[in-house]
Coordinates of C-alpha atoms in Angstrom, one line a residue:
X1 CA -22.3 4.3 34.1
X2 CA -20.8 4.9 30.7
X3 CA -21.8 2.6 27.9
X4 CA -19.3 -0.1 27.0
X5 CA -17.7 0.2 23.6
X6 CA -18.2 -2.5 21.0
X7 CA -14.8 -3.6 19.8
X8 CA -14.3 -5.8 16.7
X9 CA -10.8 -6.9 15.5
X10 CA -10.1 -7.9 11.9
X11 CA -7.0 -9.8 10.9
X12 CA -5.3 -10.6 7.6
X13 CA -3.4 -13.7 8.7
X14 CA -0.4 -15.7 7.5
X15 CA -0.2 -14.4 4.0
X16 CA 1.8 -11.4 2.7
X17 CA 1.0 -8.1 4.3
X18 CA -0.3 -9.4 7.7
X19 CA -2.4 -6.7 9.3
X20 CA -4.9 -5.9 12.0
X21 CA -7.8 -3.4 12.2
X22 CA -9.6 -2.5 15.4
X23 CA -13.1 -1.0 15.2
X24 CA -14.5 1.0 18.1
X25 CA -18.3 1.2 17.8
X26 CA -18.1 0.8 14.0
X27 CA -15.3 3.4 13.5
X28 CA -11.7 2.5 12.7
X29 CA -9.7 3.1 15.8
X30 CA -6.3 1.7 14.7
X31 CA -4.9 -0.4 11.8
X32 CA -1.4 -1.5 11.1
X33 CA 0.6 -3.8 8.9
X34 CA 3.2 -6.2 10.3
X35 CA 5.9 -4.8 8.1
X36 CA 5.8 -1.4 9.8
X37 CA 6.6 -3.1 13.1
X38 CA 9.1 -5.8 12.0
X39 CA 10.7 -3.7 9.2
X40 CA 10.4 -6.6 6.8
X41 CA 8.6 -5.7 3.6
X42 CA 5.3 -7.5 3.0
X43 CA 5.9 -9.5 6.2
X44 CA 3.8 -12.7 6.6
X45 CA 3.6 -15.2 9.4
X46 CA 1.9 -14.9 12.8
X47 CA -0.3 -11.9 13.5
X48 CA 0.5 -11.3 17.2
X49 CA 2.6 -8.1 16.6
X50 CA -0.3 -6.3 14.8
X51 CA -2.9 -7.5 17.3
X52 CA -0.8 -6.4 20.2
X53 CA -0.2 -3.0 18.5
X54 CA -3.9 -2.3 18.1
X55 CA -4.9 -3.5 21.6
X56 CA -2.1 -1.6 23.3
X57 CA -2.9 1.6 21.4
X58 CA -6.5 1.4 22.5
X59 CA -5.6 0.3 26.1
X60 CA -7.7 -2.9 26.0
X61 CA -7.2 -6.6 26.1
X62 CA -8.5 -9.7 24.3
X63 CA -11.3 -9.9 26.8
X64 CA -12.7 -6.6 25.8
X65 CA -13.2 -7.7 22.2
X66 CA -16.8 -8.6 21.1
X67 CA -15.6 -10.4 18.0
X68 CA -12.4 -11.4 16.1
X69 CA -12.7 -12.1 12.3
X70 CA -9.8 -13.5 10.4
X71 CA -8.9 -14.3 6.8
X72 CA -6.0 -15.9 4.9
X73 CA -6.3 -16.5 1.2
X74 CA -4.0 -19.5 1.5
X75 CA -6.5 -21.6 3.5
X76 CA -9.0 -20.9 6.3
X77 CA -7.1 -19.8 9.4
X78 CA -8.3 -22.7 11.7
X79 CA -7.2 -25.2 9.1
X80 CA -3.8 -23.6 8.7
X81 CA -3.2 -23.5 12.4
X82 CA -4.1 -27.2 12.7
X83 CA -1.6 -28.0 10.0
X84 CA 1.1 -26.1 11.8
X85 CA 0.8 -28.7 14.6
X86 CA 2.3 -31.3 12.4
X87 CA 3.9 -29.4 9.5
X88 CA 6.7 -26.9 9.1
X89 CA 5.6 -24.4 6.4
X90 CA 8.3 -21.8 6.3
X91 CA 6.7 -19.8 3.5
X92 CA 3.7 -19.1 5.7
X93 CA 5.1 -19.0 9.2
X94 CA 8.6 -19.2 10.7
X95 CA 9.3 -21.9 13.2
X96 CA 10.1 -19.5 16.0
X97 CA 6.7 -17.8 15.5
X98 CA 4.9 -21.1 15.3
X99 CA 6.4 -22.2 18.6
X100 CA 5.6 -18.9 20.3
X101 CA 2.1 -18.7 18.9
X102 CA 0.9 -21.5 21.2
X103 CA 0.6 -19.1 24.1
X104 CA -1.6 -16.6 22.2
X105 CA -5.4 -16.8 22.9
X106 CA -6.2 -16.4 19.2
X107 CA -4.0 -19.4 18.1
X108 CA -6.1 -22.5 17.6
X109 CA -8.9 -20.5 19.3
X110 CA -12.0 -22.4 20.4
X111 CA -13.8 -19.2 21.4
X112 CA -17.2 -18.5 19.8
X113 CA -16.1 -14.9 19.4
X114 CA -13.4 -15.9 16.9
X115 CA -14.6 -16.6 13.3
X116 CA -13.5 -16.4 9.7
X117 CA -14.6 -14.8 6.4
X118 CA -13.5 -15.5 2.9
X119 CA -11.1 -13.4 0.9
X120 CA -13.1 -11.5 -1.7
X121 CA -16.0 -11.0 0.7
X122 CA -13.6 -9.3 3.1
X123 CA -12.3 -7.1 0.2
X124 CA -15.9 -6.2 -0.6
X125 CA -16.6 -5.2 3.0
X126 CA -13.4 -3.1 3.1
X127 CA -14.7 -1.2 0.1
X128 CA -18.4 -0.5 0.8
X129 CA -18.6 -0.5 4.6
X130 CA -16.5 2.7 5.0
X131 CA -17.5 4.4 1.8
X132 CA -19.6 7.6 1.6
X133 CA -22.4 6.0 -0.3
X134 CA -25.6 4.4 1.0
X135 CA -25.8 2.1 -2.0
X136 CA -23.9 1.1 -5.0
X137 CA -21.8 -1.6 -6.8
X138 CA -18.6 -3.3 -5.7
X139 CA -15.7 -4.4 -7.9
X140 CA -13.1 -6.8 -6.4
X141 CA -10.2 -7.9 -8.6
X142 CA -6.9 -9.3 -7.3
X143 CA -4.3 -12.0 -7.9
X144 CA -5.9 -14.9 -6.1
X145 CA -8.5 -15.4 -3.4
X146 CA -9.8 -18.4 -1.5
X147 CA -10.7 -21.8 -2.9
X148 CA -14.3 -22.1 -3.9
X149 CA -14.7 -24.7 -1.2
X150 CA -13.8 -22.0 1.4
X151 CA -16.0 -19.2 0.2
X152 CA -18.4 -18.0 2.9
X153 CA -20.8 -15.8 0.8
X154 CA -24.5 -16.2 1.0
X155 CA -26.5 -17.4 -2.0
X156 CA -25.0 -19.9 -4.4
X157 CA -21.9 -18.3 -6.0
X158 CA -20.0 -21.7 -5.9
X159 CA -22.8 -23.8 -7.4
X160 CA -21.3 -26.2 -10.0
X161 CA -17.8 -24.7 -9.4
X162 CA -14.8 -27.0 -9.0
X163 CA -13.9 -26.7 -5.2
X164 CA -10.2 -26.2 -6.2
X165 CA -10.9 -23.1 -8.3
X166 CA -9.9 -19.9 -6.7
X167 CA -11.4 -16.4 -6.6
X168 CA -10.1 -14.0 -9.2
X169 CA -12.9 -11.4 -9.7
X170 CA -16.0 -10.7 -7.7
X171 CA -18.9 -8.2 -8.3
X172 CA -21.5 -7.2 -5.9
X173 CA -24.4 -4.8 -5.2
X174 CA -24.9 -3.2 -1.8
X175 CA -27.6 -1.3 0.0
X176 CA -27.0 -0.2 3.5
X177 CA -25.4 -3.2 5.2
X178 CA -26.8 -5.8 2.8
X179 CA -24.7 -7.2 -0.1
X180 CA -25.6 -9.4 -3.0
X181 CA -23.1 -11.4 -5.1
X182 CA -23.7 -10.8 -8.8
X183 CA -20.8 -12.5 -10.5
X184 CA -17.6 -14.3 -9.6
X185 CA -14.8 -15.2 -12.0
X186 CA -12.7 -18.2 -11.0
X187 CA -9.1 -19.2 -11.5
X188 CA -8.9 -22.8 -12.9
X189 CA -6.3 -25.0 -11.3
X190 CA -3.2 -25.1 -13.3
X191 CA 0.0 -27.1 -13.3
X192 CA 2.9 -25.3 -11.6
X193 CA 6.0 -25.9 -9.6
X194 CA 4.1 -25.2 -6.4
X195 CA 0.4 -25.2 -5.5
X196 CA 0.6 -21.4 -4.8
X197 CA 2.1 -20.6 -8.2
X198 CA -1.0 -18.5 -8.8
X199 CA 0.6 -16.2 -11.4
X200 CA 0.5 -19.0 -13.8
X201 CA -3.2 -19.2 -13.5
X202 CA -5.5 -17.7 -16.2
X203 CA -6.8 -14.6 -14.3
X204 CA -6.6 -10.8 -14.7
X205 CA -4.5 -10.0 -11.5
X206 CA -2.6 -13.3 -11.9
X207 CA -1.5 -12.4 -15.5
X208 CA -0.3 -9.0 -14.3
X209 CA 1.7 -10.6 -11.5
X210 CA 3.1 -13.0 -14.1
X211 CA 4.5 -10.1 -16.0
X212 CA 5.8 -8.6 -12.8
X213 CA 7.6 -11.9 -12.1
X214 CA 9.0 -12.0 -15.7
X215 CA 10.3 -8.4 -15.6
X216 CA 11.3 -7.9 -12.0
X217 CA 11.6 -11.5 -10.6
X218 CA 8.9 -10.6 -8.0
X219 CA 5.1 -11.2 -8.4
X220 CA 4.4 -8.2 -6.2
X221 CA 6.1 -5.5 -8.3
X222 CA 3.0 -4.6 -10.2
X223 CA 3.4 -0.9 -9.4
X224 CA 6.7 -1.0 -11.2
X225 CA 5.1 -2.6 -14.2
X226 CA 2.5 0.1 -14.3
X227 CA 5.3 2.8 -14.2
X228 CA 7.3 1.1 -16.9
X229 CA 4.3 0.6 -19.3
X230 CA 4.4 4.1 -20.9
X231 CA 7.9 3.5 -22.1
X232 CA 6.7 0.5 -24.2
X233 CA 5.9 0.5 -27.9
X234 CA 2.1 0.1 -28.5
X235 CA 1.2 -3.4 -29.8
X236 CA 4.8 -4.5 -30.2
X237 CA 3.7 -7.6 -28.2
X238 CA 0.4 -9.5 -28.9
X239 CA -2.5 -9.4 -26.6
X240 CA -2.0 -11.2 -23.2
X241 CA -5.6 -11.0 -21.9
X242 CA -8.8 -10.3 -23.8
X243 CA -12.6 -10.5 -23.1
X244 CA -14.4 -12.7 -25.5
X245 CA -18.2 -12.5 -25.0
X246 CA -17.6 -11.7 -21.4
X247 CA -15.2 -14.6 -20.8
X248 CA -11.6 -13.7 -19.9
X249 CA -9.0 -15.4 -22.0
X250 CA -5.3 -15.4 -21.1
X251 CA -2.7 -16.1 -23.8
X252 CA -0.3 -19.0 -23.5
X253 CA 3.2 -18.0 -22.7
X254 CA 5.4 -19.3 -25.6
X255 CA 8.9 -19.0 -27.0
X256 CA 8.5 -15.2 -27.4
X257 CA 8.8 -14.9 -23.6
X258 CA 12.3 -16.2 -23.2
X259 CA 14.0 -13.1 -21.7
X260 CA 13.1 -13.1 -18.0
X261 CA 15.1 -10.9 -15.7
X262 CA 17.9 -12.9 -14.1
X263 CA 20.1 -10.8 -11.7
X264 CA 23.1 -13.0 -12.0
X265 CA 23.0 -12.9 -15.8
X266 CA 21.9 -9.3 -16.3
X267 CA 23.9 -7.7 -13.4
X268 CA 22.0 -4.4 -13.5
X269 CA 18.3 -4.2 -14.4
X270 CA 18.6 -0.9 -16.1
X271 CA 21.6 -1.9 -18.2
X272 CA 20.2 -5.3 -19.2
X273 CA 19.8 -6.2 -22.9
X274 CA 16.1 -7.0 -22.6
X275 CA 14.8 -3.6 -21.2
X276 CA 13.2 -2.7 -24.5
X277 CA 11.4 -6.0 -24.6
X278 CA 10.3 -5.6 -20.9
X279 CA 8.9 -2.1 -21.7
X280 CA 6.8 -3.6 -24.5
X281 CA 5.5 -6.4 -22.4
X282 CA 4.6 -3.9 -19.6
X283 CA 2.8 -1.7 -22.1
X284 CA 0.7 -4.7 -23.3
X285 CA -0.3 -6.0 -19.9
X286 CA -1.2 -2.5 -18.8
X287 CA -3.3 -1.8 -21.9
X288 CA -5.0 -5.1 -21.7
X289 CA -5.8 -4.7 -18.0
X290 CA -7.3 -1.3 -18.5
X291 CA -9.5 -2.5 -21.3
X292 CA -10.8 -5.5 -19.4
X293 CA -11.4 -3.5 -16.2
X294 CA -13.2 -0.8 -18.1
X295 CA -15.4 -3.4 -19.8
X296 CA -16.2 -5.1 -16.5
X297 CA -17.0 -1.7 -14.9
X298 CA -19.4 -0.8 -17.7
X299 CA -21.1 -4.2 -17.5
X300 CA -21.5 -3.7 -13.7
X301 CA -23.0 -0.2 -14.2
X302 CA -25.5 -1.6 -16.7
X303 CA -26.3 -4.7 -14.7
X304 CA -27.0 -2.8 -11.5
X305 CA -28.2 0.6 -12.6
X306 CA -26.2 1.9 -9.6
X307 CA -24.5 5.3 -9.8
X308 CA -21.8 4.6 -7.2
X309 CA -18.9 2.2 -7.5
X310 CA -16.6 0.9 -4.7
X311 CA -13.3 -0.9 -5.5
X312 CA -10.9 -3.1 -3.6
X313 CA -8.4 -5.9 -4.3
X314 CA -4.8 -5.5 -5.3
X315 CA -5.7 -4.6 -8.9
X316 CA -7.5 -1.5 -7.5
X317 CA -4.1 0.0 -6.8
X318 CA -3.6 0.4 -10.5
X319 CA -4.1 4.2 -10.6
X320 CA -4.0 4.5 -14.4
X321 CA -6.8 2.0 -14.8
X322 CA -8.7 3.6 -12.0
X323 CA -8.5 7.0 -13.8
X324 CA -10.1 5.5 -16.9
X325 CA -12.8 3.8 -14.8
X326 CA -13.6 7.1 -13.1
X327 CA -13.8 8.9 -16.4
X328 CA -15.3 6.4 -18.8
X329 CA -17.3 3.7 -16.9
X330 CA -20.4 5.7 -16.5
X331 CA -20.6 5.8 -12.7
X332 CA -21.2 9.2 -11.0
X333 CA -18.8 8.4 -8.1
X334 CA -16.0 6.0 -7.6
X335 CA -14.5 5.3 -4.2
X336 CA -11.4 3.1 -3.8
X337 CA -10.3 1.6 -0.5
X338 CA -6.9 3.2 0.2
X339 CA -5.6 -0.2 1.5
X340 CA -7.0 -2.0 -1.5
X341 CA -4.4 -4.8 -1.3
X342 CA -4.4 -7.6 1.2
X343 CA -3.5 -5.3 4.1
X344 CA -7.1 -4.0 3.7
X345 CA -8.4 -7.5 4.4
X346 CA -8.2 -6.6 8.1
X347 CA -10.6 -3.7 7.6
X348 CA -13.0 -5.8 5.6
X349 CA -12.9 -8.7 8.1
X350 CA -13.6 -6.3 11.0
X351 CA -16.6 -4.8 9.2
X352 CA -17.9 -8.2 8.2
X353 CA -18.0 -9.0 11.9
X354 CA -19.5 -5.7 12.9
X355 CA -22.2 -5.5 10.2
X356 CA -23.1 -9.0 9.3
X357 CA -22.5 -11.0 12.5
X358 CA -23.2 -8.4 15.2
X359 CA -25.9 -6.7 13.0
X360 CA -24.8 -3.2 13.7
X361 CA -25.5 -0.2 11.5
X362 CA -23.1 1.6 9.2
X363 CA -22.1 5.0 10.6
X364 CA -18.4 5.6 9.6
X365 CA -16.9 7.1 6.5
X366 CA -13.2 6.6 5.9
X367 CA -12.2 10.1 4.9
X368 CA -8.5 9.7 5.8
X369 CA -6.1 6.8 6.3
X370 CA -4.1 7.9 9.3
X371 CA -4.8 4.9 11.4
X372 CA -1.5 4.2 13.3
X373 CA -1.0 5.2 16.9
X374 CA 0.3 8.6 18.1
X375 CA 3.9 9.2 19.2
X376 CA 4.4 11.9 21.7
X377 CA 7.1 14.5 22.4
X378 CA 8.8 12.1 24.8
X379 CA 9.2 9.4 22.2
X380 CA 10.5 11.9 19.7
X381 CA 13.0 13.1 22.2
X382 CA 14.1 9.5 22.9
X383 CA 14.7 9.0 19.2
X384 CA 17.0 12.0 19.1
X385 CA 18.7 11.2 22.4
X386 CA 21.4 8.6 21.5
X387 CA 24.8 10.1 21.6
X388 CA 25.6 9.1 18.0
X389 CA 22.4 10.9 16.8
X390 CA 23.2 14.0 18.9
X391 CA 26.7 14.2 17.4
X392 CA 25.3 14.2 13.9
X393 CA 22.2 16.4 14.2
X394 CA 21.2 19.9 15.1
X395 CA 17.6 20.5 16.3
X396 CA 15.6 23.7 16.2
X397 CA 12.0 24.5 16.9
X398 CA 10.9 27.2 14.5
X399 CA 8.0 29.5 15.4
X400 CA 6.2 28.4 12.2
X401 CA 7.5 25.0 11.2
X402 CA 5.5 25.0 7.9
X403 CA 6.9 28.3 6.8
X404 CA 10.5 27.2 7.7
X405 CA 10.1 23.9 5.9
X406 CA 8.6 25.6 2.8
X407 CA 11.6 27.8 2.6
X408 CA 14.0 24.8 2.7
X409 CA 11.9 23.1 0.0
X410 CA 12.0 26.2 -2.2
X411 CA 15.8 26.2 -1.7
X412 CA 16.0 22.7 -3.2
X413 CA 16.3 20.7 0.0
X414 CA 14.9 17.2 0.4
X415 CA 12.7 16.9 3.6
X416 CA 11.7 14.0 5.6
X417 CA 8.2 14.7 7.0
X418 CA 7.0 12.9 10.1
X419 CA 3.7 13.9 11.5
X420 CA 0.8 12.5 13.6
X421 CA -0.4 8.9 13.0
X422 CA 1.0 6.7 10.2
X423 CA -0.9 6.0 7.0
X424 CA -2.5 2.6 6.5
X425 CA -2.0 1.2 3.0
X426 CA 0.9 1.4 0.5
X427 CA 0.8 5.2 -0.2
X428 CA 2.6 7.9 1.8
X429 CA -0.2 10.5 2.3
X430 CA 1.7 13.2 4.1
X431 CA 2.5 11.8 7.6
X432 CA 5.4 9.5 6.7
X433 CA 6.6 11.3 3.6
X434 CA 9.7 12.6 1.8
X435 CA 8.9 16.0 0.2
X436 CA 10.7 17.9 -2.4
X437 CA 10.3 20.8 -4.9
X438 CA 8.6 19.6 -8.1
X439 CA 9.8 22.6 -10.1
X440 CA 13.3 21.1 -10.4
X441 CA 13.6 18.7 -13.4
X442 CA 16.6 17.0 -11.8
X443 CA 14.9 16.4 -8.5
X444 CA 13.7 12.9 -9.6
X445 CA 17.2 11.8 -10.4
X446 CA 18.5 13.4 -7.2
X447 CA 16.0 11.6 -5.0
X448 CA 16.8 8.3 -6.7
X449 CA 20.5 8.8 -6.3
X450 CA 20.6 10.2 -2.8
X451 CA 17.6 8.6 -1.1
X452 CA 15.4 6.0 -2.8
X453 CA 17.9 4.0 -4.9
X454 CA 15.3 2.8 -7.3
X455 CA 14.9 2.5 -11.1
X456 CA 15.1 5.8 -12.9
X457 CA 11.9 5.1 -14.9
X458 CA 9.7 5.1 -11.8
X459 CA 7.7 8.4 -11.3
X460 CA 7.2 10.4 -8.2
X461 CA 3.7 11.6 -7.2
X462 CA 2.4 15.2 -6.6
X463 CA 0.4 16.3 -3.6
X464 CA -1.7 19.4 -4.3
X465 CA -4.1 21.8 -2.5
X466 CA -7.5 20.4 -3.3
X467 CA -9.0 23.7 -4.3
X468 CA -6.2 24.2 -6.9
X469 CA -6.1 20.7 -8.3
X470 CA -8.3 21.4 -11.3
X471 CA -6.0 24.3 -12.2
X472 CA -2.9 22.0 -12.5
X473 CA -4.4 18.6 -13.4
X474 CA -7.3 17.4 -15.6
X475 CA -10.6 17.8 -13.8
X476 CA -11.8 15.0 -11.7
X477 CA -13.0 13.9 -8.3
X478 CA -11.0 14.5 -5.1
X479 CA -8.1 12.0 -4.8
X480 CA -7.1 12.0 -1.1
X481 CA -5.6 8.5 -1.3
X482 CA -3.3 8.9 -4.3
X483 CA -5.2 6.2 -6.3
X484 CA -6.1 7.9 -9.5
X485 CA -3.8 9.1 -12.4
X486 CA -4.7 12.3 -14.1
X487 CA -3.2 14.2 -17.0
X488 CA -1.1 17.2 -16.1
X489 CA -2.4 20.3 -17.9
X490 CA 0.0 21.2 -20.7
X491 CA 0.7 24.7 -19.3
X492 CA 1.9 23.1 -16.0
X493 CA 4.1 20.3 -17.3
X494 CA 7.2 22.5 -17.4
X495 CA 6.4 24.1 -14.1
X496 CA 6.4 20.8 -12.1
X497 CA 8.5 18.5 -14.3
X498 CA 9.7 16.3 -11.3
X499 CA 6.2 14.8 -10.9
X500 CA 5.2 14.4 -14.5
X501 CA 5.5 10.9 -15.9
X502 CA 6.7 10.3 -19.5
X503 CA 3.1 10.0 -20.7
X504 CA 2.1 13.4 -19.2
X505 CA 0.2 11.9 -16.2
X506 CA 0.7 12.0 -12.5
X507 CA -0.7 9.9 -9.6
X508 CA -2.4 12.8 -7.8
X509 CA -3.1 13.3 -4.1
X510 CA -5.4 16.1 -3.2
X511 CA -5.4 17.6 0.3
X512 CA -7.9 19.7 2.3
X513 CA -7.4 21.3 5.7
X514 CA -9.9 18.9 7.2
X515 CA -8.0 15.8 6.0
X516 CA -4.5 16.9 6.9
X517 CA -4.1 20.4 8.4
X518 CA -0.4 20.3 8.8
X519 CA 0.3 19.2 5.2
X520 CA -2.2 21.7 3.9
X521 CA -0.5 24.5 5.7
X522 CA 2.8 23.5 4.3
X523 CA 1.4 23.5 0.8
X524 CA -0.1 26.9 1.4
X525 CA 3.3 28.2 2.6
X526 CA 5.1 26.7 -0.4
X527 CA 2.5 28.2 -2.8
X528 CA 3.0 31.6 -1.1
X529 CA 6.7 31.4 -1.8
X530 CA 6.7 29.9 -5.3
X531 CA 3.3 30.3 -6.8
X532 CA 3.1 26.5 -7.1
X533 CA 0.5 24.6 -4.9
X534 CA 2.2 21.3 -5.4
X535 CA 4.9 19.3 -3.7
X536 CA 6.7 16.1 -4.7
X537 CA 5.5 13.4 -2.2
X538 CA 7.1 10.0 -1.8
X539 CA 7.2 7.5 1.0
X540 CA 9.7 8.0 3.9
X541 CA 11.8 4.9 3.3
X542 CA 14.4 3.5 1.0
X543 CA 14.0 0.8 -1.7
X544 CA 13.2 -2.6 -0.2
X545 CA 12.3 -1.1 3.3
X546 CA 8.7 -0.5 4.6
X547 CA 7.5 3.0 5.2
X548 CA 8.7 4.2 8.6
X549 CA 6.4 3.9 11.6
X550 CA 8.2 5.2 14.6
X551 CA 10.3 8.3 15.3
X552 CA 13.3 6.0 15.6
X553 CA 12.6 4.6 12.1
X554 CA 12.4 8.2 10.8
X555 CA 15.7 9.3 12.4
X556 CA 17.4 6.2 11.1
X557 CA 16.2 6.8 7.5
X558 CA 17.2 10.4 7.7
X559 CA 20.8 9.7 8.9
X560 CA 21.2 6.7 6.6
X561 CA 20.2 8.6 3.4
X562 CA 20.8 11.9 1.6
X563 CA 17.7 13.6 3.1
X564 CA 18.7 17.1 4.0
X565 CA 16.4 17.8 6.9
X566 CA 13.8 15.9 9.0
X567 CA 10.7 17.5 10.5
X568 CA 9.4 15.5 13.5
X569 CA 6.2 17.2 14.5
X570 CA 7.4 20.7 15.4
X571 CA 11.1 19.9 15.5
X572 CA 13.3 20.7 12.6
X573 CA 16.4 18.4 12.5
X574 CA 19.4 19.0 10.2
X575 CA 22.8 17.3 9.8
X576 CA 26.1 18.6 11.2
X577 CA 29.5 18.4 9.7
X578 CA 30.1 15.3 11.9
X579 CA 27.5 13.5 9.9
X580 CA 29.4 14.1 6.7
X581 CA 32.5 12.7 8.3
X582 CA 30.8 9.7 9.7
X583 CA 28.7 8.7 6.6
X584 CA 31.5 6.9 4.8
X585 CA 31.7 4.6 7.9
X586 CA 28.0 4.1 8.3
X587 CA 25.7 5.4 5.6
X588 CA 22.9 2.9 5.1
X589 CA 19.4 2.9 6.6
X590 CA 19.8 -0.6 8.1
X591 CA 23.1 0.3 9.7
X592 CA 21.7 3.6 11.1
X593 CA 18.6 1.8 12.4
X594 CA 20.9 -0.2 14.7
X595 CA 22.6 2.9 15.9
X596 CA 19.4 4.8 16.7
X597 CA 17.6 1.9 18.4
X598 CA 20.6 0.8 20.4
X599 CA 22.3 4.1 21.0
X600 CA 25.6 2.6 19.7
X601 CA 28.8 4.7 19.4
X602 CA 30.3 5.1 15.9
X603 CA 32.6 2.5 14.6
X604 CA 35.7 4.7 14.2
X605 CA 38.3 5.7 16.8
X606 CA 38.3 8.5 19.3
X607 CA 34.6 9.4 19.1
X608 CA 32.7 8.8 22.3
X609 CA 29.2 9.8 23.1
X610 CA 28.8 13.1 24.9
X611 CA 27.9 13.1 28.6

């Protein structure tokens, strides 16, 4: 009789980026964020959709699980769910979900195989448990974690700490499956409009989110702040965060910060009168953050003597700071969890259960992040089957889809690229991507105008053959998860201008055949045609929408934007003349999504669906 698998489910619950991760015998079988299913960016609320997704993909039920481990940074999950019985908390869960949750076996669970872990400890496990190192140091920095009263770490990290303080930074050492907490930095309770007004708290990630709120009216636009920073004037704004004897100090926000972005007042962000000021503030918070993180990493290296560093927490998505840490902190190796934000909490929760509670051994290394379920030929055919789609598209199956796609890219076409299992985490890594020719200086503006509809200052990333990366970019470690910024070598900046940021850097993704054979072959084919082993790579979505998950999502994005062609596995899909005629009537992603999913006929006369 075959041995029974050990299944552990990890869940990031009720906060932004709700997610689930299923381990099978210590290896990640599947992981998904709720937004990919519901199509609502950073979706919060109940976790049933992501749990069902993972269980159905594996073909198991709740009864097959050895353990379920959950976390929410808001409050411990059992306490939250008890509150839902008597309180309506729309910012955490919608009422319809709250009512439907009662039939789910995990909701208000009394089972001894359902437990919790605290926020930063889950981040730490997401970093080290799947890394390629046997031992090392761990750095966790984010906006806000759990209250000190809810921290589940061993030892005494909360001794003499106000129970209402919240996690901001945590530093650990690991060896095998054992972890040791070395230092925690706490957010002191502050006065705010709401108890979850964390970006007013004096913390590193919180301060960055405060700038994001000030400039973009959204605490979760930190990536945009990072992209805007190189446009700012150095030191035009005074320090916002500094280290003084190892203690973090955050400046008070005074009368100088009186120009927040207000859409009703500014109309267009790019044409607002305060853009110069926002650029300067972005430069300052980015420079301060880099300096503090570098100092923290150097301290961690000296305090532990370890050669390897693992990183997680939302601040670990700052690829510019990551690049400096990799180059300057003194560690031999740096590994960053590709889902470093709160979506990765599901991974960390699962590994906490597998390693700490079930006492299993580490045996898995996360060498790629393609953790969604597979979609077969039948599902792709179904996405292309609705009459409205068939009217507007032409499908071919080239003998060599990579060679055919490379030729289209070299001819200046923008390609939607849908392959295999979807990426877990915020970066498109070549399975749910929009690809384009980096040699064309105008490609960035073309993509923004026809497809992405985002601010012009935001850069696009390059994907490069791993063995050629050192030729094009400043030398460094492999970067398969697009989490480190490197300088583009001067002799290449004019060759690939579409992926070079204003400061001469690029957020590099390296690719080997072992990591992604199809994308690697496409890069090889493009290199053979052009002599350039690089493509522009951005996520297959439009601004404000999550990355696509299903073939239906991909077809909807293709028909609702200016993407020239879509590659679905081996099928090459192009647009017909009828698409150009229909686009004035229906030309947005959200509208096309309804057409594709429901098979609706066009909203103009005399066009029926073919028989």
